[in-house]
Amino acid sequence: MQIAIVVYPGMTALDIVGPYEVLRFIPGAELRFVSAEPGPVIADSGIFVMAATHSYDETPAPDIVLIGGSGTASATIAKDRRLLEWLRRVHETTQWTASVCTGSVVLASAGLLDGQPATTHWAELTVLEGLGARPVRDERIVHAGKIVTGAGVSAGIDLALWLVGKVAGDDVARAAQLVIEYDPRPPYDSGSRAKANAATKRGVAAIVGREAAKLAANEPGALVRESVALSGLAWRTALHKARRSARRRVRRPA
């Protein structure tokens, strides 16, 4: 089973890192991080570096496709014609098409959520509605047909466990949950708007303001891109070695 996780500059790392750590427990799963071209990708923090291992063209028919969101880049990536065309094309044959956080805004921009129930980060529900979806509030996971959408950021772990259960069975999903010791007991109980008090909501506004100021002052990841940039040849060589090593591990007898 091939699982394609979309990566793009400015995305929120946990949106895909959480699901990755769960989905890789599906027996026989081949996971790949896909983008327009293979290479380093800087997350929205400006300092966390991820990598696309495969291009869209190299991934024409994944069984599962998942796209995460971003607090800063979703509006831009939702206009990326190459990505939107790829999503429409692969969705025709996927078993599951999934999103976390504002990744559903991208799915909606591709026309995949027209008239469909879906969720996203609470701050973007009106955007989702404006793109033709039927926003569902206060739900961590919403599925309609073969499309499943998750709420903000950390909901990606829940969504991935749900997918593992559907694809590989409840026992595998429970085992994956135990392996990653996913047993949330947060020290605070303000993880939804319904639970958060007025002071907490004001704090969110302050955080958003600070992040916006950072973006205005300095393009995220500019210095990091200089320090981690690889020449095309060096990157392809490193990627080839990594893929070859991965194939050897897959072929190794149990």
mmCIF file of C-alpha atoms in Angstrom:
data_model
loop_
_atom_site.group_PDB
_atom_site.id
_atom_site.type_symbol
_atom_site.label_atom_id
_atom_site.label_comp_id
_atom_site.label_asym_id
_atom_site.label_seq_id
_atom_site.Cartn_x
_atom_site.Cartn_y
_atom_site.Cartn_z
ATOM 1 C CA MET A 1 0.000 0.000 0.000
ATOM 2 C CA GLN A 2 1.421 3.355 -1.036
ATOM 3 C CA ILE A 3 0.755 6.341 1.212
ATOM 4 C CA ALA A 4 1.551 9.800 -0.132
ATOM 5 C CA ILE A 5 1.886 12.649 2.359
ATOM 6 C CA VAL A 6 2.031 16.087 0.750
ATOM 7 C CA VAL A 7 4.682 18.532 1.951
ATOM 8 C CA TYR A 8 5.069 22.193 1.032
ATOM 9 C CA PRO A 9 6.935 25.249 2.322
ATOM 10 C CA GLY A 10 5.357 26.890 5.348
ATOM 11 C CA MET A 11 3.265 23.934 6.463
ATOM 12 C CA THR A 12 2.773 22.927 10.092
ATOM 13 C CA ALA A 13 5.056 19.985 10.862
ATOM 14 C CA LEU A 14 2.845 18.176 13.390
ATOM 15 C CA ASP A 15 0.031 17.992 10.822
ATOM 16 C CA ILE A 16 1.995 15.316 8.974
ATOM 17 C CA VAL A 17 4.594 14.079 11.468
ATOM 18 C CA GLY A 18 1.897 12.814 13.833
ATOM 19 C CA PRO A 19 0.038 10.864 11.118
ATOM 20 C CA TYR A 20 3.320 9.571 9.663
ATOM 21 C CA GLU A 21 4.273 7.990 12.984
ATOM 22 C CA VAL A 22 0.952 6.119 12.991
ATOM 23 C CA LEU A 23 0.417 5.247 9.330
ATOM 24 C CA ARG A 24 3.803 3.598 9.025
ATOM 25 C CA PHE A 25 2.493 0.729 11.164
ATOM 26 C CA ILE A 26 0.160 -0.408 8.389
ATOM 27 C CA PRO A 27 1.649 -3.747 7.247
ATOM 28 C CA GLY A 28 3.356 -3.399 3.882
ATOM 29 C CA ALA A 29 2.947 0.374 3.803
ATOM 30 C CA GLU A 30 5.258 2.374 1.579
ATOM 31 C CA LEU A 31 5.236 5.965 2.764
ATOM 32 C CA ARG A 32 6.535 8.838 0.715
ATOM 33 C CA PHE A 33 6.561 12.594 1.197
ATOM 34 C CA VAL A 34 5.552 14.216 -2.059
ATOM 35 C CA SER A 35 5.857 17.684 -3.525
ATOM 36 C CA ALA A 36 6.360 19.275 -6.923
ATOM 37 C CA GLU A 37 9.999 18.170 -6.752
ATOM 38 C CA PRO A 38 12.070 16.200 -4.221
ATOM 39 C CA GLY A 39 14.105 18.315 -1.842
ATOM 40 C CA PRO A 40 14.178 20.142 1.497
ATOM 41 C CA VAL A 41 11.023 21.858 2.724
ATOM 42 C CA ILE A 42 10.935 24.423 5.527
ATOM 43 C CA ALA A 43 8.025 24.268 7.975
ATOM 44 C CA ASP A 44 6.130 27.333 9.177
ATOM 45 C CA SER A 45 8.449 27.772 12.159
ATOM 46 C CA GLY A 46 11.220 28.726 9.745
ATOM 47 C CA ILE A 47 13.680 26.338 11.414
ATOM 48 C CA PHE A 48 12.171 22.845 11.087
ATOM 49 C CA VAL A 49 13.341 21.115 7.919
ATOM 50 C CA MET A 50 11.424 18.313 6.247
ATOM 51 C CA ALA A 51 12.050 16.692 2.880
ATOM 52 C CA ALA A 52 10.016 15.634 -0.111
ATOM 53 C CA THR A 53 11.218 12.190 -1.169
ATOM 54 C CA HIS A 54 9.197 11.983 -4.387
ATOM 55 C CA SER A 55 7.566 14.294 -6.901
ATOM 56 C CA TYR A 56 3.908 14.335 -7.908
ATOM 57 C CA ASP A 57 4.875 12.830 -11.247
ATOM 58 C CA GLU A 58 6.608 9.933 -9.482
ATOM 59 C CA THR A 59 3.457 9.272 -7.459
ATOM 60 C CA PRO A 60 0.587 8.871 -9.934
ATOM 61 C CA ALA A 61 -1.627 6.431 -8.015
ATOM 62 C CA PRO A 62 -1.209 6.359 -4.212
ATOM 63 C CA ASP A 63 -3.654 4.267 -2.206
ATOM 64 C CA ILE A 64 -3.880 6.939 0.494
ATOM 65 C CA VAL A 65 -3.126 10.624 0.075
ATOM 66 C CA LEU A 66 -2.911 12.972 3.043
ATOM 67 C CA ILE A 67 -2.330 16.712 3.135
ATOM 68 C CA GLY A 68 -1.729 18.825 6.216
ATOM 69 C CA GLY A 69 -2.287 22.506 6.745
ATOM 70 C CA SER A 70 -0.598 25.684 7.791
ATOM 71 C CA GLY A 71 -1.398 28.824 9.670
ATOM 72 C CA THR A 72 0.465 30.879 7.085
ATOM 73 C CA ALA A 73 0.791 29.047 3.772
ATOM 74 C CA SER A 74 -2.561 27.349 3.170
ATOM 75 C CA ALA A 75 -3.976 30.234 1.161
ATOM 76 C CA THR A 76 -0.952 30.158 -1.136
ATOM 77 C CA ILE A 77 -0.733 26.399 -1.583
ATOM 78 C CA ALA A 78 -4.493 26.246 -2.175
ATOM 79 C CA LYS A 79 -3.829 28.155 -5.411
ATOM 80 C CA ASP A 80 -1.017 25.860 -6.562
ATOM 81 C CA ARG A 81 -2.373 24.580 -9.870
ATOM 82 C CA ARG A 82 0.056 21.687 -10.100
ATOM 83 C CA LEU A 83 -0.899 20.390 -6.650
ATOM 84 C CA LEU A 84 -4.631 20.851 -7.219
ATOM 85 C CA GLU A 85 -4.485 18.999 -10.537
ATOM 86 C CA TRP A 86 -2.524 16.163 -8.939
ATOM 87 C CA LEU A 87 -5.022 15.886 -6.069
ATOM 88 C CA ARG A 88 -7.962 15.715 -8.478
ATOM 89 C CA ARG A 89 -6.199 13.083 -10.554
ATOM 90 C CA VAL A 90 -5.081 10.769 -7.742
ATOM 91 C CA HIS A 91 -8.374 11.114 -5.883
ATOM 92 C CA GLU A 92 -10.037 9.203 -8.692
ATOM 93 C CA THR A 93 -8.236 6.009 -7.638
ATOM 94 C CA THR A 94 -7.346 6.466 -3.946
ATOM 95 C CA GLN A 95 -8.797 4.261 -1.267
ATOM 96 C CA TRP A 96 -8.747 7.246 1.081
ATOM 97 C CA THR A 97 -8.162 10.950 0.549
ATOM 98 C CA ALA A 98 -7.410 12.661 3.851
ATOM 99 C CA SER A 99 -6.532 16.017 5.335
ATOM 100 C CA VAL A 100 -5.459 17.462 8.650
ATOM 101 C CA CYS A 101 -6.195 21.000 9.791
ATOM 102 C CA THR A 102 -6.360 23.451 6.874
ATOM 103 C CA GLY A 103 -5.339 20.721 4.474
ATOM 104 C CA SER A 104 -9.092 20.432 3.935
ATOM 105 C CA VAL A 105 -9.045 23.982 2.554
ATOM 106 C CA VAL A 106 -6.713 22.679 -0.154
ATOM 107 C CA LEU A 107 -9.008 19.718 -0.854
ATOM 108 C CA ALA A 108 -11.933 22.131 -1.095
ATOM 109 C CA SER A 109 -9.960 24.350 -3.460
ATOM 110 C CA ALA A 110 -9.449 21.291 -5.653
ATOM 111 C CA GLY A 111 -13.228 20.847 -5.763
ATOM 112 C CA LEU A 112 -13.186 17.600 -3.785
ATOM 113 C CA LEU A 113 -15.408 18.784 -0.938
ATOM 114 C CA ASP A 114 -18.265 20.399 -2.857
ATOM 115 C CA GLY A 115 -21.394 19.863 -0.753
ATOM 116 C CA GLN A 116 -19.539 17.409 1.491
ATOM 117 C CA PRO A 117 -19.307 17.527 5.301
ATOM 118 C CA ALA A 118 -15.758 18.304 6.417
ATOM 119 C CA THR A 119 -13.782 19.847 9.226
ATOM 120 C CA THR A 120 -10.636 21.893 9.632
ATOM 121 C CA HIS A 121 -8.979 24.080 12.246
ATOM 122 C CA TRP A 122 -11.708 25.963 14.117
ATOM 123 C CA ALA A 123 -10.378 29.303 12.884
ATOM 124 C CA GLU A 124 -10.894 28.324 9.228
ATOM 125 C CA LEU A 125 -14.379 26.793 9.265
ATOM 126 C CA THR A 126 -15.895 29.813 7.537
ATOM 127 C CA VAL A 127 -13.216 29.612 4.830
ATOM 128 C CA LEU A 128 -14.097 25.972 4.283
ATOM 129 C CA GLU A 129 -17.755 26.878 3.948
ATOM 130 C CA GLY A 130 -16.940 29.614 1.450
ATOM 131 C CA LEU A 131 -15.225 26.994 -0.722
ATOM 132 C CA GLY A 132 -18.353 24.877 -0.982
ATOM 133 C CA ALA A 133 -17.943 22.351 1.844
ATOM 134 C CA ARG A 134 -20.374 21.816 4.718
ATOM 135 C CA PRO A 135 -18.280 22.628 7.807
ATOM 136 C CA VAL A 136 -18.729 20.395 10.841
ATOM 137 C CA ARG A 137 -17.878 21.983 14.169
ATOM 138 C CA ASP A 138 -16.571 20.303 17.308
ATOM 139 C CA GLU A 139 -15.649 17.011 15.638
ATOM 140 C CA ARG A 140 -12.103 15.642 15.501
ATOM 141 C CA ILE A 141 -12.751 13.436 12.451
ATOM 142 C CA VAL A 142 -15.353 13.772 9.719
ATOM 143 C CA HIS A 143 -15.662 11.286 6.860
ATOM 144 C CA ALA A 144 -17.871 11.211 3.799
ATOM 145 C CA GLY A 145 -17.355 8.421 1.327
ATOM 146 C CA LYS A 146 -13.624 7.951 0.943
ATOM 147 C CA ILE A 147 -12.732 11.461 2.111
ATOM 148 C CA VAL A 148 -11.774 11.915 5.751
ATOM 149 C CA THR A 149 -10.856 15.273 7.261
ATOM 150 C CA GLY A 150 -9.350 16.035 10.647
ATOM 151 C CA ALA A 151 -9.588 19.105 12.829
ATOM 152 C CA GLY A 152 -6.584 21.209 13.814
ATOM 153 C CA VAL A 153 -3.002 19.966 14.052
ATOM 154 C CA SER A 154 -3.018 17.313 16.822
ATOM 155 C CA ALA A 155 -6.209 15.770 15.403
ATOM 156 C CA GLY A 156 -3.976 14.245 12.750
ATOM 157 C CA ILE A 157 -2.964 11.511 15.180
ATOM 158 C CA ASP A 158 -6.614 10.602 15.784
ATOM 159 C CA LEU A 159 -7.308 10.643 12.057
ATOM 160 C CA ALA A 160 -4.335 8.394 11.325
ATOM 161 C CA LEU A 161 -5.384 5.860 13.964
ATOM 162 C CA TRP A 162 -8.864 5.857 12.447
ATOM 163 C CA LEU A 163 -7.368 5.181 9.015
ATOM 164 C CA VAL A 164 -5.171 2.365 10.306
ATOM 165 C CA GLY A 165 -8.257 0.761 11.809
ATOM 166 C CA LYS A 166 -10.103 0.975 8.504
ATOM 167 C CA VAL A 167 -7.188 -0.293 6.420
ATOM 168 C CA ALA A 168 -5.481 -2.822 8.692
ATOM 169 C CA GLY A 169 -8.050 -3.563 11.380
ATOM 170 C CA ASP A 170 -8.723 -2.491 14.944
ATOM 171 C CA ASP A 171 -6.030 -4.725 16.446
ATOM 172 C CA VAL A 172 -3.294 -3.099 14.376
ATOM 173 C CA ALA A 173 -4.602 0.361 15.224
ATOM 174 C CA ARG A 174 -4.662 -0.431 18.937
ATOM 175 C CA ALA A 175 -1.130 -1.815 18.732
ATOM 176 C CA ALA A 176 0.067 1.322 16.929
ATOM 177 C CA GLN A 177 -1.530 3.484 19.608
ATOM 178 C CA LEU A 178 0.316 1.545 22.297
ATOM 179 C CA VAL A 179 3.643 1.666 20.456
ATOM 180 C CA ILE A 180 3.528 5.467 20.327
ATOM 181 C CA GLU A 181 1.986 5.551 23.820
ATOM 182 C CA TYR A 182 -0.781 7.851 22.676
ATOM 183 C CA ASP A 183 -2.674 8.276 25.939
ATOM 184 C CA PRO A 184 -3.343 12.022 26.183
ATOM 185 C CA ARG A 185 -3.549 13.514 29.644
ATOM 186 C CA PRO A 186 -2.858 17.204 29.030
ATOM 187 C CA PRO A 187 -2.087 19.409 32.018
ATOM 188 C CA TYR A 188 -4.671 21.895 30.742
ATOM 189 C CA ASP A 189 -8.185 21.453 29.411
ATOM 190 C CA SER A 190 -8.448 24.190 26.814
ATOM 191 C CA GLY A 191 -8.030 22.224 23.606
ATOM 192 C CA SER A 192 -11.277 23.397 22.043
ATOM 193 C CA ARG A 193 -13.110 26.702 21.819
ATOM 194 C CA ALA A 194 -15.927 25.254 23.895
ATOM 195 C CA LYS A 195 -13.529 24.605 26.775
ATOM 196 C CA ALA A 196 -11.291 27.664 26.503
ATOM 197 C CA ASN A 197 -12.053 30.713 28.617
ATOM 198 C CA ALA A 198 -11.930 34.330 27.452
ATOM 199 C CA ALA A 199 -8.371 34.876 28.677
ATOM 200 C CA THR A 200 -7.151 31.849 26.721
ATOM 201 C CA LYS A 201 -8.859 33.081 23.567
ATOM 202 C CA ARG A 202 -7.190 36.463 23.993
ATOM 203 C CA GLY A 203 -3.896 34.622 24.353
ATOM 204 C CA VAL A 204 -4.483 32.931 21.004
ATOM 205 C CA ALA A 205 -4.971 36.321 19.397
ATOM 206 C CA ALA A 206 -1.675 37.483 20.877
ATOM 207 C CA ILE A 207 0.167 34.420 19.573
ATOM 208 C CA VAL A 208 -1.267 34.889 16.090
ATOM 209 C CA GLY A 209 -0.201 38.523 16.161
ATOM 210 C CA ARG A 210 3.360 37.661 17.135
ATOM 211 C CA GLU A 211 3.650 35.040 14.413
ATOM 212 C CA ALA A 212 2.331 37.474 11.821
ATOM 213 C CA ALA A 213 4.904 40.038 12.921
ATOM 214 C CA LYS A 214 7.697 37.501 12.532
ATOM 215 C CA LEU A 215 6.562 36.710 9.013
ATOM 216 C CA ALA A 216 6.402 40.372 8.123
ATOM 217 C CA ALA A 217 9.898 40.984 9.489
ATOM 218 C CA ASN A 218 11.618 38.028 7.883
ATOM 219 C CA GLU A 219 10.576 35.492 5.274
ATOM 220 C CA PRO A 220 10.379 32.197 7.204
ATOM 221 C CA GLY A 221 13.272 29.875 6.666
ATOM 222 C CA ALA A 222 15.400 32.198 4.521
ATOM 223 C CA LEU A 223 18.541 31.677 6.574
ATOM 224 C CA VAL A 224 17.804 28.005 7.029
ATOM 225 C CA ARG A 225 17.456 27.515 3.294
ATOM 226 C CA GLU A 226 20.913 28.967 2.838
ATOM 227 C CA SER A 227 22.416 26.648 5.428
ATOM 228 C CA VAL A 228 20.737 23.409 4.325
ATOM 229 C CA ALA A 229 20.478 23.975 0.586
ATOM 230 C CA LEU A 230 21.896 21.095 -1.427
ATOM 231 C CA SER A 231 22.871 21.193 -5.041
ATOM 232 C CA GLY A 232 20.565 19.222 -7.294
ATOM 233 C CA LEU A 233 23.196 16.528 -7.806
ATOM 234 C CA ALA A 234 24.015 16.190 -4.108
ATOM 235 C CA TRP A 235 20.348 15.967 -3.177
ATOM 236 C CA ARG A 236 19.596 13.348 -5.837
ATOM 237 C CA THR A 237 22.622 11.307 -4.742
ATOM 238 C CA ALA A 238 21.552 11.371 -1.076
ATOM 239 C CA LEU A 239 17.970 10.519 -2.024
ATOM 240 C CA HIS A 240 19.082 7.618 -4.219
ATOM 241 C CA LYS A 241 21.108 6.142 -1.356
ATOM 242 C CA ALA A 242 18.202 6.510 1.070
ATOM 243 C CA ARG A 243 15.770 4.819 -1.312
ATOM 244 C CA ARG A 244 18.196 1.987 -2.000
ATOM 245 C CA SER A 245 18.686 1.438 1.724
ATOM 246 C CA ALA A 246 14.916 1.426 2.269
ATOM 247 C CA ARG A 247 14.414 -1.173 -0.474
ATOM 248 C CA ARG A 248 17.022 -3.431 1.140
ATOM 249 C CA ARG A 249 15.231 -3.226 4.480
ATOM 250 C CA VAL A 250 11.895 -4.099 2.871
ATOM 251 C CA ARG A 251 13.361 -7.117 1.043
ATOM 252 C CA ARG A 252 15.181 -8.470 4.112
ATOM 253 C CA PRO A 253 13.584 -11.785 5.212
ATOM 254 C CA ALA A 254 11.811 -11.793 8.564
#
